[in-house]
CSV table of C-alpha atoms in Angstrom, one decimal:
chain,number,residue,atom,x,y,z
A,680,SER,CA,80.9,-6.5,22.4
A,681,TYR,CA,78.1,-4.2,24.0
A,682,GLU,CA,75.6,-6.3,27.1
A,683,LEU,CA,73.1,-5.0,28.7
A,684,THR,CA,72.5,-7.6,31.9
A,685,GLN,CA,69.4,-7.9,33.6
A,686,PRO,CA,68.1,-10.6,36.5
A,687,PRO,CA,66.5,-14.0,35.4
A,688,SER,CA,63.2,-13.9,37.1
A,689,VAL,CA,61.4,-11.9,39.4
A,690,SER,CA,58.6,-12.6,41.3
A,691,VAL,CA,55.5,-10.3,43.4
A,692,SER,CA,52.5,-11.4,44.5
A,693,PRO,CA,49.5,-9.5,42.1
A,694,GLY,CA,48.9,-6.0,44.3
A,695,GLN,CA,52.9,-5.7,44.5
A,696,THR,CA,55.5,-3.4,42.4
A,697,ALA,CA,57.6,-5.4,40.4
A,698,ARG,CA,60.3,-3.6,39.7
A,699,ILE,CA,63.3,-5.2,36.7
A,700,THR,CA,66.5,-4.0,36.2
A,701,CYS,CA,68.5,-3.7,33.1
A,702,SER,CA,72.4,-2.4,33.3
A,703,GLY,CA,75.0,-1.7,30.3
A,704,ASP,CA,78.1,0.9,29.6
A,705,ALA,CA,76.9,2.7,27.2
A,706,LEU,CA,73.2,4.0,29.4
A,707,PRO,CA,74.3,6.9,30.5
A,708,THR,CA,74.4,8.8,27.0
A,709,LYS,CA,71.2,5.2,25.6
A,710,PHE,CA,68.0,5.5,24.9
A,711,ALA,CA,66.6,2.0,27.5
A,712,TYR,CA,63.0,0.6,25.8
A,713,TRP,CA,61.1,-2.4,27.7
A,714,TYR,CA,59.3,-5.1,25.3
A,715,HIS,CA,56.7,-7.1,27.4
A,716,GLN,CA,56.1,-11.3,25.2
A,717,LYS,CA,53.6,-14.0,26.5
A,718,SER,CA,54.6,-17.1,25.8
A,719,GLY,CA,54.0,-17.5,21.8
A,720,GLN,CA,52.9,-13.9,20.9
A,721,ALA,CA,56.0,-11.1,19.6
A,722,PRO,CA,57.4,-9.2,21.5
A,723,VAL,CA,55.5,-5.5,22.0
A,724,LEU,CA,56.9,-2.2,23.7
A,725,VAL,CA,55.4,-1.3,26.1
A,726,ILE,CA,58.7,1.9,27.1
A,727,TYR,CA,60.1,3.6,24.9
A,728,GLU,CA,63.1,6.3,25.4
A,729,ASP,CA,63.9,5.9,28.9
A,730,SER,CA,60.4,6.2,30.5
A,731,ARG,CA,58.3,6.7,28.1
A,732,ARG,CA,54.8,5.1,27.4
A,733,PRO,CA,53.2,4.1,24.3
A,734,SER,CA,49.8,4.5,24.1
A,735,GLY,CA,48.0,1.6,24.7
A,736,ILE,CA,49.6,0.4,27.4
A,737,PRO,CA,48.2,1.2,31.1
A,738,GLU,CA,49.4,4.4,33.7
A,739,ARG,CA,50.8,1.3,35.6
A,740,PHE,CA,54.4,0.6,33.5
A,741,SER,CA,56.3,3.8,34.2
A,742,GLY,CA,60.0,3.2,33.9
A,743,SER,CA,63.2,5.1,34.9
A,744,SER,CA,67.0,5.6,33.9
A,745,SER,CA,69.6,6.5,35.8
A,746,GLY,CA,73.9,6.9,35.7
A,747,THR,CA,74.2,2.7,33.3
A,748,MET,CA,71.0,1.8,35.3
A,749,ALA,CA,67.3,0.9,33.6
A,750,THR,CA,64.7,0.4,35.5
A,751,LEU,CA,61.1,-0.7,34.9
A,752,THR,CA,57.8,-0.3,36.8
A,753,ILE,CA,54.6,-2.5,37.4
A,754,SER,CA,52.9,-0.5,39.7
A,755,GLY,CA,50.1,-2.8,41.1
A,756,ALA,CA,51.2,-6.2,39.1
A,757,ARG,CA,48.0,-8.0,37.8
A,758,VAL,CA,48.5,-11.6,36.5
A,759,GLU,CA,47.5,-11.3,33.3
A,760,ASP,CA,51.3,-9.0,33.2
A,761,GLU,CA,53.6,-12.4,33.5
A,762,GLY,CA,55.8,-12.9,31.1
A,763,ASP,CA,59.1,-11.9,29.6
A,764,TYR,CA,60.4,-8.8,30.0
A,765,HIS,CA,63.3,-7.9,27.6
A,766,CYS,CA,64.9,-4.9,27.6
A,767,TYR,CA,66.8,-2.8,24.3
A,768,SER,CA,69.3,-0.2,23.7
A,769,THR,CA,72.0,0.1,21.2
A,770,ASP,CA,76.2,0.3,21.5
A,771,SER,CA,77.6,4.2,21.6
A,772,SER,CA,77.3,3.9,17.8
A,773,GLY,CA,74.3,4.1,18.2
A,774,LYS,CA,73.9,1.3,14.9
A,775,ARG,CA,73.8,-1.6,16.7
A,776,GLY,CA,70.7,-3.0,18.7
A,777,VAL,CA,71.1,-4.9,21.7
A,778,PHE,CA,68.9,-6.9,23.9
A,779,GLY,CA,69.0,-7.9,27.8
A,780,GLY,CA,69.2,-11.8,28.7
A,781,GLY,CA,65.6,-11.2,29.5
A,782,THR,CA,63.7,-11.6,32.8
A,783,LYS,CA,60.8,-14.3,33.7
A,784,LEU,CA,58.2,-11.9,35.8
A,785,THR,CA,55.6,-14.2,37.8
A,786,VAL,CA,52.5,-12.8,39.3
A,787,LEU,CA,51.1,-15.4,42.0
B,793,GLU,CA,47.5,-1.5,9.7
B,794,VAL,CA,50.8,-2.2,9.4
B,795,GLN,CA,52.0,-5.9,8.4
B,796,LEU,CA,55.0,-7.9,8.5
B,797,GLU,CA,54.8,-11.6,7.4
B,798,GLU,CA,58.1,-13.2,6.8
B,799,SER,CA,58.5,-16.1,5.4
B,800,GLY,CA,61.9,-18.5,4.5
B,801,GLY,CA,61.8,-20.6,7.7
B,802,VAL,CA,62.7,-24.4,7.1
B,803,VAL,CA,65.3,-26.9,7.7
B,804,VAL,CA,69.0,-26.7,6.3
B,805,GLN,CA,72.3,-28.6,7.4
B,806,PRO,CA,75.5,-26.9,8.9
B,807,GLY,CA,77.2,-25.1,6.8
B,808,GLY,CA,74.2,-24.6,4.3
B,809,SER,CA,72.7,-21.2,3.2
B,810,LEU,CA,69.1,-20.0,3.4
B,811,ARG,CA,67.2,-16.7,2.7
B,812,LEU,CA,64.4,-14.5,4.5
B,813,SER,CA,62.0,-13.0,3.2
B,814,CYS,CA,60.0,-10.5,4.5
B,815,ALA,CA,56.9,-9.5,2.7
B,816,ALA,CA,55.6,-5.4,4.2
B,817,SER,CA,52.3,-3.8,4.1
B,818,GLY,CA,50.4,-0.3,5.6
B,819,PHE,CA,52.8,2.3,6.1
B,820,THR,CA,55.6,3.9,3.4
B,821,PHE,CA,57.9,1.1,3.2
B,822,HIS,CA,60.8,2.6,2.0
B,823,ASP,CA,60.6,5.2,4.9
B,824,TYR,CA,62.3,3.3,7.0
B,825,THR,CA,65.4,1.5,8.4
B,826,MET,CA,64.2,-1.9,9.5
B,827,HIS,CA,65.4,-4.7,11.3
B,828,TRP,CA,65.9,-8.2,11.9
B,829,VAL,CA,65.6,-10.1,15.4
B,830,ARG,CA,65.4,-13.9,16.3
B,831,GLN,CA,65.1,-15.8,19.2
B,832,VAL,CA,65.7,-19.7,20.1
B,833,PRO,CA,62.3,-20.5,21.3
B,834,GLY,CA,61.9,-20.1,25.6
B,835,LYS,CA,65.5,-17.5,25.2
B,836,GLY,CA,66.0,-14.3,24.4
B,837,LEU,CA,65.8,-11.8,21.5
B,838,GLU,CA,68.8,-11.3,19.3
B,839,TRP,CA,69.3,-8.5,17.7
B,840,VAL,CA,70.7,-9.4,14.0
B,841,SER,CA,71.1,-6.3,11.7
B,842,LEU,CA,69.7,-3.8,10.1
B,843,ILE,CA,69.7,-2.0,7.3
B,844,ASN,CA,68.2,1.4,6.9
B,845,TRP,CA,65.6,3.2,4.9
B,846,ASP,CA,67.9,2.9,1.3
B,847,GLY,CA,69.4,0.3,2.2
B,848,ILE,CA,71.9,2.2,2.0
B,849,SER,CA,74.0,1.0,5.1
B,850,THR,CA,73.3,-2.0,6.8
B,851,TYR,CA,74.8,-3.5,11.0
B,852,TYR,CA,75.2,-6.5,11.4
B,853,ALA,CA,75.6,-8.0,15.1
B,854,ASP,CA,78.9,-9.5,15.7
B,855,SER,CA,77.2,-13.3,15.5
B,856,VAL,CA,76.2,-13.1,12.6
B,857,LYS,CA,79.5,-10.0,10.3
B,858,GLY,CA,80.9,-11.8,8.2
B,859,ARG,CA,78.1,-14.5,6.7
B,860,PHE,CA,74.5,-12.6,6.5
B,861,THR,CA,73.6,-9.6,4.4
B,862,ILE,CA,70.8,-8.5,4.8
B,863,SER,CA,69.4,-6.3,2.4
B,864,ARG,CA,65.9,-4.4,1.7
B,865,ASP,CA,63.9,-4.3,-2.1
B,866,ASN,CA,61.9,-1.3,-1.8
B,867,SER,CA,60.1,-1.0,-5.5
B,868,LYS,CA,58.2,-5.2,-3.7
B,869,ASN,CA,58.1,-3.5,-0.1
B,870,SER,CA,60.4,-6.5,0.9
B,871,LEU,CA,63.7,-7.5,2.9
B,872,TYR,CA,65.8,-10.1,3.1
B,873,LEU,CA,68.0,-12.2,5.4
B,874,GLN,CA,70.7,-13.6,3.7
B,875,MET,CA,72.3,-16.6,5.7
B,876,SER,CA,75.5,-18.3,4.7
B,877,SER,CA,77.6,-21.3,6.9
B,878,LEU,CA,75.1,-22.1,9.4
B,879,ARG,CA,75.5,-23.1,12.7
B,880,THR,CA,73.9,-25.0,14.8
B,881,GLU,CA,73.2,-21.9,16.9
B,882,ASP,CA,71.5,-19.9,14.4
B,883,THR,CA,69.0,-22.4,14.9
B,884,ALA,CA,65.7,-19.6,16.1
B,885,LEU,CA,62.3,-17.7,15.2
B,886,TYR,CA,63.6,-15.4,13.0
B,887,TYR,CA,61.1,-11.8,13.6
B,888,CYS,CA,61.4,-9.2,11.2
B,889,ALA,CA,60.0,-5.1,12.4
B,890,LYS,CA,60.6,-2.5,12.1
B,891,ASP,CA,62.2,1.2,13.1
B,892,ARG,CA,59.7,3.8,14.9
B,893,THR,CA,61.3,6.7,13.1
B,894,PRO,CA,61.1,7.9,9.5
B,895,GLN,CA,64.4,8.0,8.6
B,896,GLY,CA,66.2,7.0,11.2
B,897,TYR,CA,67.8,4.6,14.2
B,898,SER,CA,66.0,4.2,16.9
B,899,TYR,CA,63.8,0.9,18.1
B,900,ALA,CA,62.0,-1.8,16.7
B,901,ASP,CA,57.6,-1.1,17.0
B,902,TYR,CA,56.4,-3.2,15.1
B,903,TRP,CA,57.0,-7.1,14.4
B,904,GLY,CA,56.2,-9.7,11.7
B,905,GLN,CA,55.1,-13.8,13.9
B,906,GLY,CA,58.7,-15.1,13.1
B,907,THR,CA,59.4,-17.8,11.5
B,908,LEU,CA,61.6,-20.6,12.0
B,909,VAL,CA,65.0,-21.2,11.2
B,910,THR,CA,66.3,-25.3,12.3
B,911,VAL,CA,70.0,-25.7,11.4
B,912,SER,CA,70.9,-29.2,11.5
B,913,SER,CA,72.2,-32.6,10.5
């Protein structure tokens, strides 16, 4: 079955740039989406269609995708950005979703 | 305001069955594909299944195919997940989620708060 691969953890100091990657064979033809999840809460979308930012999401969040890798970038990370980040995409059919394993972001 | 409220999560024995429900409000339910996503506490998200806006097309993750059945009742603005032959590895918080695109397939833009299913003897 199709898989997306993320690093288990990323750690940065406040104000630094955090980059979280997501790799998958279908990413050259399928969009990547990024969700942020804080402990005990439902996921919140922060990036859709590789690089688009929903209304209400701070400009420090950006996304890109090249080849088989999508990247979420948080420029000037803040303590409130801590939590788990999950990438999402679909398999080549476009009908079966798949999440990456999640990346725990620590900002301290 | 979009609201999704899951229910039906309980403790069930391995091999047992269970039906989850999701009550939707605040949007035109019959226009949207709906998803089930689960999460083992402390672990990552796992996409489980989707059903298109009119209930005709359904898709499943390999881990649940043949054991779970997704359905919807557009007259009741409700989504369901019938789970059978349950295994301990099905223990998770189950989220109901709405797709972003009317009469399409893209991504989940609204999520419920989840209902906990525990499979244990």
